[in-house]
XYZ file of C-alpha atoms in Angstrom:
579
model
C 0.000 0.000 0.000
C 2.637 2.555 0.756
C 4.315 1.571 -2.817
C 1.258 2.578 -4.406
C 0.706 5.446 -2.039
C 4.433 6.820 -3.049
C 3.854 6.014 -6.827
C 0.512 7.914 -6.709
C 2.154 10.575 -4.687
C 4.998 11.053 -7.990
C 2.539 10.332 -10.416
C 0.463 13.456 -8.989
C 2.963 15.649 -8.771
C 4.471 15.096 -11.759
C 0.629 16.017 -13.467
C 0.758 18.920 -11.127
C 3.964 20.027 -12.804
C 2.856 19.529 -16.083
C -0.102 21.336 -15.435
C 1.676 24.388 -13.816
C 3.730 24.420 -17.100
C 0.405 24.503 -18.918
C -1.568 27.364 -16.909
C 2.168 29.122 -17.038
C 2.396 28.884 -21.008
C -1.014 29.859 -21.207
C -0.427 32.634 -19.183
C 2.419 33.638 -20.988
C 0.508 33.435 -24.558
C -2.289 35.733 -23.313
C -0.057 38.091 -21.391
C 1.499 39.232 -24.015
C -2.104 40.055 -25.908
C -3.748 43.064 -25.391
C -6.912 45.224 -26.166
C -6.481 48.076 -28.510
C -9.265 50.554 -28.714
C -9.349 52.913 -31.962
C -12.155 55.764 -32.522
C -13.443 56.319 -36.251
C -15.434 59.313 -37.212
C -16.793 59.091 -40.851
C -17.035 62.453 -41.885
C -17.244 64.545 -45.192
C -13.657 66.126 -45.623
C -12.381 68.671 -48.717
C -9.528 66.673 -50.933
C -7.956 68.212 -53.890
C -7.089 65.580 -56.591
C -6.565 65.867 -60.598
C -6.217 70.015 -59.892
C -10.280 69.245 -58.373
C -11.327 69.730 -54.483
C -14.068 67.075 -53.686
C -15.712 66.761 -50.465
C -15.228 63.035 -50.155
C -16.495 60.821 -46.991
C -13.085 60.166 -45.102
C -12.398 58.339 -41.262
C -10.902 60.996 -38.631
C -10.431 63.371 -41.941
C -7.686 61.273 -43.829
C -8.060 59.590 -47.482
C -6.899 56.784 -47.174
C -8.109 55.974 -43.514
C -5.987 55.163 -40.516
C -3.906 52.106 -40.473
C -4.870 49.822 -37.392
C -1.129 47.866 -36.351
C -1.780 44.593 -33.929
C -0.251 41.837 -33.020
C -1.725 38.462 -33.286
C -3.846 37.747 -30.355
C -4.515 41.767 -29.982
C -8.420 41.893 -29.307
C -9.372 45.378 -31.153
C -12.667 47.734 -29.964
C -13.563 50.403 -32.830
C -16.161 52.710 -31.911
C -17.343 53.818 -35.480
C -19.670 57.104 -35.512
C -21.213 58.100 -38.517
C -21.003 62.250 -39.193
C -21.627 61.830 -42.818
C -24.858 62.295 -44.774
C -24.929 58.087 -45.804
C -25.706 55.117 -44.042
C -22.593 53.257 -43.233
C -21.038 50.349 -42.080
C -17.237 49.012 -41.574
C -15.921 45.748 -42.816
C -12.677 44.172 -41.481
C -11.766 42.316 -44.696
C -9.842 39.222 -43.653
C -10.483 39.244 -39.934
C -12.216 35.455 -39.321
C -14.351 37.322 -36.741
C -14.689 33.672 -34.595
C -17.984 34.026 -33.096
C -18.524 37.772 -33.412
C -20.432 37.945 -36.651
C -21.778 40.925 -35.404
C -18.662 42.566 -35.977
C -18.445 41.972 -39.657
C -20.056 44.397 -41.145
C -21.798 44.145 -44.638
C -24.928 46.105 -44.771
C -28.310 44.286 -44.091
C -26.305 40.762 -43.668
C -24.917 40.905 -40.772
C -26.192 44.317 -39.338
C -28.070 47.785 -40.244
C -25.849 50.099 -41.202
C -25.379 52.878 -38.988
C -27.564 55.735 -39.672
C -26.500 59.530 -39.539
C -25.392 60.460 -35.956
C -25.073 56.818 -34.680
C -22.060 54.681 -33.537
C -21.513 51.225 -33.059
C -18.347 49.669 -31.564
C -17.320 46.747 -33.419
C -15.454 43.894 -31.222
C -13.355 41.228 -32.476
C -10.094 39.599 -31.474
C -7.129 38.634 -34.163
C -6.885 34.988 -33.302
C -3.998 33.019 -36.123
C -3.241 35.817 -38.666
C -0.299 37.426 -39.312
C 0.334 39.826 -42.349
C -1.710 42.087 -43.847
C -5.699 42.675 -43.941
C -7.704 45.782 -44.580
C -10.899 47.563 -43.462
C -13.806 49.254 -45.641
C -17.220 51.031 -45.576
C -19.658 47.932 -46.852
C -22.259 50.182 -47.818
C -22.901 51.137 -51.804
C -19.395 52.555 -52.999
C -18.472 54.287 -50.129
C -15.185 52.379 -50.159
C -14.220 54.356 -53.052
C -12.333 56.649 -50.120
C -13.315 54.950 -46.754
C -10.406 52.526 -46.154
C -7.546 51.574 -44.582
C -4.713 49.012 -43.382
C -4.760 46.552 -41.290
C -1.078 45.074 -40.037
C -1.135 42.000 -37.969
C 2.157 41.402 -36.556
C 3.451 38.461 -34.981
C 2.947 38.088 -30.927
C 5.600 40.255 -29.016
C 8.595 37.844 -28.874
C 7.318 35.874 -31.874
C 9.720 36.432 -34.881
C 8.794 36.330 -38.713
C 9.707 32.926 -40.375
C 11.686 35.204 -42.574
C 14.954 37.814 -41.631
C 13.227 40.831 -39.984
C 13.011 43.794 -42.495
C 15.262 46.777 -42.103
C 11.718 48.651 -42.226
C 8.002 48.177 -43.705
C 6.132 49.764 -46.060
C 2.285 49.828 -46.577
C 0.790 50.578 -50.131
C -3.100 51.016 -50.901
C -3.943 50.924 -54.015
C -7.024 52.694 -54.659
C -9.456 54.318 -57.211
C -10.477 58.159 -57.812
C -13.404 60.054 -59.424
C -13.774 63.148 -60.294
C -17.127 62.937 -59.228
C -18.831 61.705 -56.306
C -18.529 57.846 -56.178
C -21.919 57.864 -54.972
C -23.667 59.905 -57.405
C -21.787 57.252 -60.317
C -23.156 54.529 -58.820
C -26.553 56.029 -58.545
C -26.716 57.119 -62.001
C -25.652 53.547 -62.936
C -28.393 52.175 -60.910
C -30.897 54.353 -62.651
C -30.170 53.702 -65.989
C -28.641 50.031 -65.826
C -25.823 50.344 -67.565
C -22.471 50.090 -66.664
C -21.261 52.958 -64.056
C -18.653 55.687 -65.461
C -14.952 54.043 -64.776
C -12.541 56.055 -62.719
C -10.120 58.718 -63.380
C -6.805 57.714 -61.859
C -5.735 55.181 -59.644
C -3.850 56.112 -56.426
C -1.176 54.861 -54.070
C -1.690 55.869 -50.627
C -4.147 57.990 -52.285
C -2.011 60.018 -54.863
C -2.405 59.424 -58.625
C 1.118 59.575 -58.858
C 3.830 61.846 -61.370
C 1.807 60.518 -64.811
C -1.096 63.124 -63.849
C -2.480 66.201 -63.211
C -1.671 68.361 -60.763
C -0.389 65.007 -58.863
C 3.786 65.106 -58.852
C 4.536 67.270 -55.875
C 2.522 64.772 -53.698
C 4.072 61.085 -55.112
C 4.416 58.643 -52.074
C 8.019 57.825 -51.727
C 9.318 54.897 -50.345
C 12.575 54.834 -48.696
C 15.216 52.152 -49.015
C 18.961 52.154 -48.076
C 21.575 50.426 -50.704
C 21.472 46.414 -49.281
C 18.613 46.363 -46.772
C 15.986 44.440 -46.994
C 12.404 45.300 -46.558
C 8.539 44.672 -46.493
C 6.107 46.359 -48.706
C 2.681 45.838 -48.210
C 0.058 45.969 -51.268
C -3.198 46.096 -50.661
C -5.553 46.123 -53.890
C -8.495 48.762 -52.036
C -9.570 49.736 -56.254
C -13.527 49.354 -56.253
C -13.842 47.685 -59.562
C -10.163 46.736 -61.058
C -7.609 43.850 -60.952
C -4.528 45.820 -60.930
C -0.845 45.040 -61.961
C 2.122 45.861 -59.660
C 5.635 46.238 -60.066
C 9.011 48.755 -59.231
C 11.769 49.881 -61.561
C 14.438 47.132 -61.830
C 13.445 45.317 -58.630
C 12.650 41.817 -58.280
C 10.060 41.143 -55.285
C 10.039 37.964 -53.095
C 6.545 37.138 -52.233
C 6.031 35.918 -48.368
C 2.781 36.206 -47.798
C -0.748 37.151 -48.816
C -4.232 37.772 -47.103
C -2.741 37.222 -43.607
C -0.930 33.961 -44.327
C 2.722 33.395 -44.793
C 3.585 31.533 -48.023
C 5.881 29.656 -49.429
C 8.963 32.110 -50.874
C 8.897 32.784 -54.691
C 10.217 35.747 -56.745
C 8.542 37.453 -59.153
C 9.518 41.153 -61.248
C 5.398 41.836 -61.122
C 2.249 40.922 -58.902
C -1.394 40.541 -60.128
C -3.830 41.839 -57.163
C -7.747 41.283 -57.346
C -9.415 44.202 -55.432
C -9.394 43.113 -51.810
C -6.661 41.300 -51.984
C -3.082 41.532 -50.152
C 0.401 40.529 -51.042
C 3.013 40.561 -48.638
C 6.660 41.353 -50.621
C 10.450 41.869 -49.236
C 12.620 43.856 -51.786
C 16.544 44.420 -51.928
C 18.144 47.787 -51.889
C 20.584 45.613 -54.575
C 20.460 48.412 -57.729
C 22.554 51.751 -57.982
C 21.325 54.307 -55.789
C 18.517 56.250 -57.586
C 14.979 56.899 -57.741
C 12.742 54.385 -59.184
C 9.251 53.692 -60.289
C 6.423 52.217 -58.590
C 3.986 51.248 -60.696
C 0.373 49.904 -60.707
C -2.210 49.783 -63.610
C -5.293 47.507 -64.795
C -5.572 43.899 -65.732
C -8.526 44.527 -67.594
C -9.864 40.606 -68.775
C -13.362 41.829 -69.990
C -13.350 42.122 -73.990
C -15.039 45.083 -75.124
C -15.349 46.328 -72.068
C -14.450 49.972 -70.769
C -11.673 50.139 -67.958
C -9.248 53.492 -66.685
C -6.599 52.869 -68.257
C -4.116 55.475 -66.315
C -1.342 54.324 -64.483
C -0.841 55.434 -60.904
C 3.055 55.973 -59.855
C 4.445 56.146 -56.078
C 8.798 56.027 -55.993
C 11.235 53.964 -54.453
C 14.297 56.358 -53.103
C 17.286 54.940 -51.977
C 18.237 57.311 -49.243
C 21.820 57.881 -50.461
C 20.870 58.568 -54.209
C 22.597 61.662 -55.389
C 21.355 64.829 -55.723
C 20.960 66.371 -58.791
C 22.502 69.304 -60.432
C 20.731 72.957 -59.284
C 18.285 73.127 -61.354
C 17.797 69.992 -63.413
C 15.115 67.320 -63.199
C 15.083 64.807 -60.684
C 15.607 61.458 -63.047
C 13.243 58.570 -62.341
C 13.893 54.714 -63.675
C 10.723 53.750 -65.763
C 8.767 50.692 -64.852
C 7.560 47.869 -66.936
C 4.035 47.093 -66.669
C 2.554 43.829 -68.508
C -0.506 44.835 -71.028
C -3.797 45.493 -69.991
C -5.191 42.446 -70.938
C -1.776 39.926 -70.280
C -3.818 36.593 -68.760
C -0.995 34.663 -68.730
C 1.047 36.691 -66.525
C -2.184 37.237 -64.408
C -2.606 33.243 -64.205
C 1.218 32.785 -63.669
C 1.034 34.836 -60.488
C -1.907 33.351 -58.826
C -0.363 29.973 -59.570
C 2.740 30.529 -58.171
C 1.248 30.450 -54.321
C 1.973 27.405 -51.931
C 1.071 27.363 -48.087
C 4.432 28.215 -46.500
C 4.039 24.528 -44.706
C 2.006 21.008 -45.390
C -1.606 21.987 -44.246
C -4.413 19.510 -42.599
C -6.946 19.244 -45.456
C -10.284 17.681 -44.911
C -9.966 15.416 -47.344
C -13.722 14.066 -47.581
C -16.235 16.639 -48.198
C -20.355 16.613 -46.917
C -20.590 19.914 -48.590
C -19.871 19.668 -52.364
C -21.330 22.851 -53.963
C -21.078 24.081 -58.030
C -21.192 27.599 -58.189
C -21.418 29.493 -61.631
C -20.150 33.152 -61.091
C -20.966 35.625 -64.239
C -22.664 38.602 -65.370
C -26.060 38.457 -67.243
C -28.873 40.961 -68.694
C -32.228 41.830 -67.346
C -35.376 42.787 -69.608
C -36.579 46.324 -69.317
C -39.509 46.505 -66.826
C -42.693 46.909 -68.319
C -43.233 50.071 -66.725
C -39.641 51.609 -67.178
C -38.828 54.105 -69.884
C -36.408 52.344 -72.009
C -34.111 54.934 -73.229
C -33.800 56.274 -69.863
C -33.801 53.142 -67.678
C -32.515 50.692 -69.911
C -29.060 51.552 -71.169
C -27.813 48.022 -71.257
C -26.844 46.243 -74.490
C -30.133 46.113 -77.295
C -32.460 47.924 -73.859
C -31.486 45.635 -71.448
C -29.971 46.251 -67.977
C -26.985 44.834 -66.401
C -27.078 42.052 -63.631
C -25.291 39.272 -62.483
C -25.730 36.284 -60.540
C -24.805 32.818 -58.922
C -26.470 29.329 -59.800
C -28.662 32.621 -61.723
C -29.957 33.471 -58.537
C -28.846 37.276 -58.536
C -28.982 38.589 -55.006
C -30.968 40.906 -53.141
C -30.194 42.452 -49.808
C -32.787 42.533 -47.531
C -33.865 46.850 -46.631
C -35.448 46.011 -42.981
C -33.217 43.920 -40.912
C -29.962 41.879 -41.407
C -29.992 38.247 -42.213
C -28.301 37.196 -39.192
C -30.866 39.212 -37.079
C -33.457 37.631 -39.152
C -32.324 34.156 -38.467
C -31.398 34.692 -35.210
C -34.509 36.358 -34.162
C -36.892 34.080 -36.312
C -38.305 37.094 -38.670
C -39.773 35.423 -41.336
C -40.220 35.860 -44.997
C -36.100 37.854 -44.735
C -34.698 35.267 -46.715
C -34.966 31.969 -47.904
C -32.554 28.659 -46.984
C -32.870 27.245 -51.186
C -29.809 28.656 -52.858
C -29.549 26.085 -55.212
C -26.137 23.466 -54.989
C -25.805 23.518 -58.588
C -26.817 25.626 -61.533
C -30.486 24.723 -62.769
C -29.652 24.425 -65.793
C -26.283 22.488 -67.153
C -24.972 24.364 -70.657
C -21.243 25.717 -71.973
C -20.970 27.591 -69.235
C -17.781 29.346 -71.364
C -18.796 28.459 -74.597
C -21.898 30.215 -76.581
C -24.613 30.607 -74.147
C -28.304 30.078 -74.632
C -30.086 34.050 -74.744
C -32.584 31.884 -72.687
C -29.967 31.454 -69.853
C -29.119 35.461 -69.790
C -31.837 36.658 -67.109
C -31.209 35.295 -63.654
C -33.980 35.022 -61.186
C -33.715 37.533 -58.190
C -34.267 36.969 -54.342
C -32.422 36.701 -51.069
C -31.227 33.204 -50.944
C -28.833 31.516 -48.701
C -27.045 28.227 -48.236
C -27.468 26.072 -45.189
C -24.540 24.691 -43.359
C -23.905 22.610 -39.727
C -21.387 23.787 -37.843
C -17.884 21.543 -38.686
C -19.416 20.457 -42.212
C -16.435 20.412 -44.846
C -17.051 22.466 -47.850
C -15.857 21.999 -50.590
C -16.999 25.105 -54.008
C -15.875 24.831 -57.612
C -16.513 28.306 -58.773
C -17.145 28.466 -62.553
C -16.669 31.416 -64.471
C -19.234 31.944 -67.416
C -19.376 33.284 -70.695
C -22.550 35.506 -70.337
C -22.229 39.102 -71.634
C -18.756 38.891 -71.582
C -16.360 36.827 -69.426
C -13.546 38.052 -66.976
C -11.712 37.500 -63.794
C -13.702 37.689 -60.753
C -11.937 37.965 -57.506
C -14.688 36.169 -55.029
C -14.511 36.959 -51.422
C -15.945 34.711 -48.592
C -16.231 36.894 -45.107
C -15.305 34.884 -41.560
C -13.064 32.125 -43.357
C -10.036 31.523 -45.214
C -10.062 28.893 -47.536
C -7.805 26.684 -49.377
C -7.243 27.465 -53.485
C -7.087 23.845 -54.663
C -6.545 24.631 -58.131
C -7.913 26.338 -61.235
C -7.638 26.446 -64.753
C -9.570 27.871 -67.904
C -12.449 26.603 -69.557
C -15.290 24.341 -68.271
C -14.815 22.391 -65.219
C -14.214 18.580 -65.690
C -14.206 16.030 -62.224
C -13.101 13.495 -64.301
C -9.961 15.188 -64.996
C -9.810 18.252 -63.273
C -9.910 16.670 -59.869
C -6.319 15.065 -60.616
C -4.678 18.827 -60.417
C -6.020 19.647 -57.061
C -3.254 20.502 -54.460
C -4.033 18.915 -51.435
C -0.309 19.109 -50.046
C 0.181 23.053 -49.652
C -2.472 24.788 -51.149
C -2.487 28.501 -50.485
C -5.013 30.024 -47.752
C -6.728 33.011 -49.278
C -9.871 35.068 -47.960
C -10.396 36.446 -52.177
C -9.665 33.748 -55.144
C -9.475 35.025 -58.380
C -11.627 33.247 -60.935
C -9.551 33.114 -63.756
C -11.546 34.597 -67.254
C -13.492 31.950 -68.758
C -11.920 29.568 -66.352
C -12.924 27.720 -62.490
C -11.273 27.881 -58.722
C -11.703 25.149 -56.981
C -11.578 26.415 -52.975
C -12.233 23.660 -49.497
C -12.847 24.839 -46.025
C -14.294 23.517 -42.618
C -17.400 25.201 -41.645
C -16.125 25.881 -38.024
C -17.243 29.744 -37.932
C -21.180 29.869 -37.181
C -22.964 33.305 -38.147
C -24.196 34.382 -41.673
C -21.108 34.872 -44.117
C -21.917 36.795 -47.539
C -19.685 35.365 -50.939
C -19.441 38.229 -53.136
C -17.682 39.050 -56.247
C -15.406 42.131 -54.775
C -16.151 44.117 -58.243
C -18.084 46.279 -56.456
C -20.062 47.244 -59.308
C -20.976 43.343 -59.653
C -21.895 42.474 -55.855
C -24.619 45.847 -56.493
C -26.004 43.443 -59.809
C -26.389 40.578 -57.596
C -23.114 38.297 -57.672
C -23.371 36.971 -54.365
C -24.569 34.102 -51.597
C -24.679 34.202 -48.332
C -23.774 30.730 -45.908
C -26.129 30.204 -42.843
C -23.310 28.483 -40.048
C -25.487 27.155 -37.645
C -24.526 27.159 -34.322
C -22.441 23.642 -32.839
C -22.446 22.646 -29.563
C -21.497 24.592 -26.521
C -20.224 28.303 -25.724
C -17.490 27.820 -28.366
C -18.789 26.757 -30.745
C -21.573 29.523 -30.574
C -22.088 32.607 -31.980
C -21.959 35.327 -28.801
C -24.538 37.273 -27.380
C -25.919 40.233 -29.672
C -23.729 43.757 -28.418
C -25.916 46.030 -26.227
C -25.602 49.074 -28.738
C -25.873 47.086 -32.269
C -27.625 49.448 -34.644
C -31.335 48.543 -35.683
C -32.896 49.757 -38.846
């Protein structure tokens, strides 16, 4: 007895120990996390652009917004109040918002937007992302200027899996009117065609030395001759895949939408709008100025795009001055052509998870998604030459599964469901298209007009999805960079043309596939994209053309809640705006 006294004696202390260890490690991880609380105040502010002074809608006055820095773990409280004239709402693109749905922030899906005079603080913790994300109004276009970064750092003490940059750099790609963004869209909406295209594109919100009135305020980027650093890109454009490069510099790609990635290099990058590419760059040229460069990858035929190119400048810091009174001599850039797919689909191929990722390998979820624009009839009613300025007196819509999306006007979708308000929205988004045809081929007129409503796709909690995402032929084909809120997902594969299982299925990745929060659909082509359904709330898919998400290319997923606190969504916030 006293033998098994002593051995239970050591065999509880030695648990003890290990569970000190435990609680201490614990400790430690959550010790170094802390709560960051940021004010926003969406107001209307005067900017001068293109020689023009616009009063645009801006956060605490600047254009582009603030940029929120974290580390991973940091739990972040934004009280948002809303001084401007439109309803608005704040999306943290990226953030997996685990449990707080209520913090996401599209309009009418997962909250009312916040009227005129009314705040909201949104709560959500950073829980394993590192890199960069983003934030944005979710309301109309008002993302054209309301916008900002989002760094996630590692935890204090954790290191990059790469050598630390000599510094960091964050750039924002973005798109300017001269008009207000609104007011386009509006008109667009009114007449159904396509809304005017923008003026210039920006970095950090300046058009850059190529135009107007723009050269004396060119973001420069600093660099020293042999250090290495990080730039940040952020693709914030409403309605434009854009192209990327600098001067003579070769960039090494580490990560992208808050995920580290396996190395690769790469002279140019090929950024859907809300997507992120993390990049380290070598002060290894002669010590100059040199270009930064961004412009479209425009994939629609026939279709209108802004074809300016916005410029920022990489300085080395010991470049030489010139003589009194002579220009200051930039190094041109090299930019692909507009329309250069197969340096577009070379890019997005190149990506690899930066280590062997668990994959759910068999899937209860197995959805077929068709993703495309398509043409409405003119309302009976309508005046056609006003309110039908589509091609032959149509107007423009989109869809997918031709189910073409409508937000709700009286209450969110999540409120809906979780309050029981009926006749919101219904659970019958359909797994497949209706109708089987050439989805890139010649399409059937008959197949053009999609059927509206507010449709969403059941799932339990912990099912595994798995969505092939087919582009389509209809009006015109192009690249669609698709966005699923609260998850990352894995990119299996893609290619061009129709999807095939019999064949297709063989290319899929299921070693290191790269975790993205936006795919881009290649033109006339499929994505093939798996994740676990471990997130419960009411997650909108939307094509992140904006232009396209207003015509109806979108779905929503209904994550039902699993068992137990954790696996719940949390308790509605106290001062959540109502309609």
């Amino acid at each position: 007895m006293e033998a098994f006294n002593n051995a239970a004696s050591k065999s509880f202390s030695t648990l003890f120990f290990f569970g000190l260890l435990f609680l201490l490690a614990n400790f430690l991880l959550f010790a170094n996390a802390k709560v960051q609380s940021h004010e926003f105040v969406v107001q209307e502010t005067p900017v001068k652009r293109l020689c023009n002074t616009h009063n645009i809608i801006t956060v605490n006055g600047q254009y582009p917004g603030p940029t929120i820095e974290v580390n991973e773990g940091d739990t972040l409280e934004i009280k948002v109040t809303n001084k401007a004239q439109y309803n608005l709402t704040i999306h943290w693109h990226g953030v997996r918002q685990i449990r707080t749905a209520w913090s996401d922030g599209p309009e009418f899906i997962t909250q009312c937007p916040l009227k005129p005079g009314a705040s909201y603080t949104y709560r959500f913790t950073i829980q394993g992302q590192e890199g960069t994300l983003w934030w944005h109004a979710h309301s109309s276009w008002l993302r054209a200027t309301v916008y900002g970064g989002l760094v996630i750092r590692p935890r204090e003490g954790t290191p990059y899996p790469f050598t630390k940059p000599k510094r960091e750099s964050l750039l924002l790609l973005g798109e300017w009117w001269n008009a207000n963004p609104m007011d386009v869209i509006k008109e667009a909406t009114r007449t159904g065609g396509a809304p005017n295209v923008s003026d210039t594109f920006t970095i950090n919100g300046q058009p850059g030395d190529f135009q107007k009135c723009s050269s004396k305020d060119t973001t420069v980027v600093p660099i020293d001759s042999g250090e290495t650093n990080l730039i940040r890109v952020v693709n914030a454009a409403l309605n434009q895949q854009l192209f990327f490069t600098i001067a003579n510099h070769k960039f090494t790609v580490v990560g992208a939408d808050a995920s580290y990635v396996k190395p690769f290099t790469t002279s140019v990058l090929m950024l859907g709008p809300g997507q992120t590419t993390d990049v380290l760059i070598t002060g290894d040229q002669p010590p100059a100025r040199y270009y930064i460069a961004a412009r479209a990858y425009a994939s629609a035929q026939g279709a209108q795009f802004d074809n300016t190119t916005t410029t920022a400048i990489l300085e080395y810091k010991t470049a030489p001055c010139p003589a009194k009174g002579a220009p200051v001599k930039t190094l041109q850039a090299t930019l692909p052509a507009y329309n250069d797919t197969v340096t577009a689909t070379a890019f997005t191929r190149s990506f690899r998870s930066a280590k062997k990722v668990s994959l759910p390998t068999d899937v209860d979820e197995n959805l077929f998604i068709t993703v495309g624009l398509g043409l409405q009839n003119c309302p009976p009613n309508a005046n056609k030459a006003q309110n039908c300025q589509g091609p032959n007196g149509t107007r423009f819509t989109a869809s997918m599964n031709n189910a073409s999306f409508v937000l709700p006007s009286t209450v969110s979708i999540l409120q809906a469901h979780k309050q029981g308000i009926p006749g919101v929205f219904t659970k019958d988004f359909p797994v497949a298209p209706p109708v089987k045809f050439d989805y890139t081929g010649n399409v059937s007129r008959s197949l053009w007009q999609p059927e509206r409503g507010t449709r969403v796709y059941p799932l339990k909690y912990g099912a595994r999805v798995q969505i092939v995402l087919q582009g389509t032929s209809i009006v015109t084909g192009e690249n669609h960079p698709i966005h699923l809120h609260g998850y990352d997902f894995y990119i299996l594969a893609e290619g061009f043309g129709n999807f095939n299982p019999k064949t297709d299925t063989a290319k899929f990745n299921l070693v290191d596939p790269p975790l993205r929060n936006t795919a881009s659909v290649p033109v006339n082509g499929w994505t093939v994209i798996r994740f676990v359904a471990d997130n419960p709330g009411v997650w909108i898919m939307h094509c992140h053309l904006d232009v396209h998400i207003g015509w109806g290319l979108a779905t929503a997923f209904l994550v039902e809640d699993g068992v137990g606190e954790l696996e719940s969504l949390e308790e509605v916030p106290a001062d959540f705006p109502v309609c």
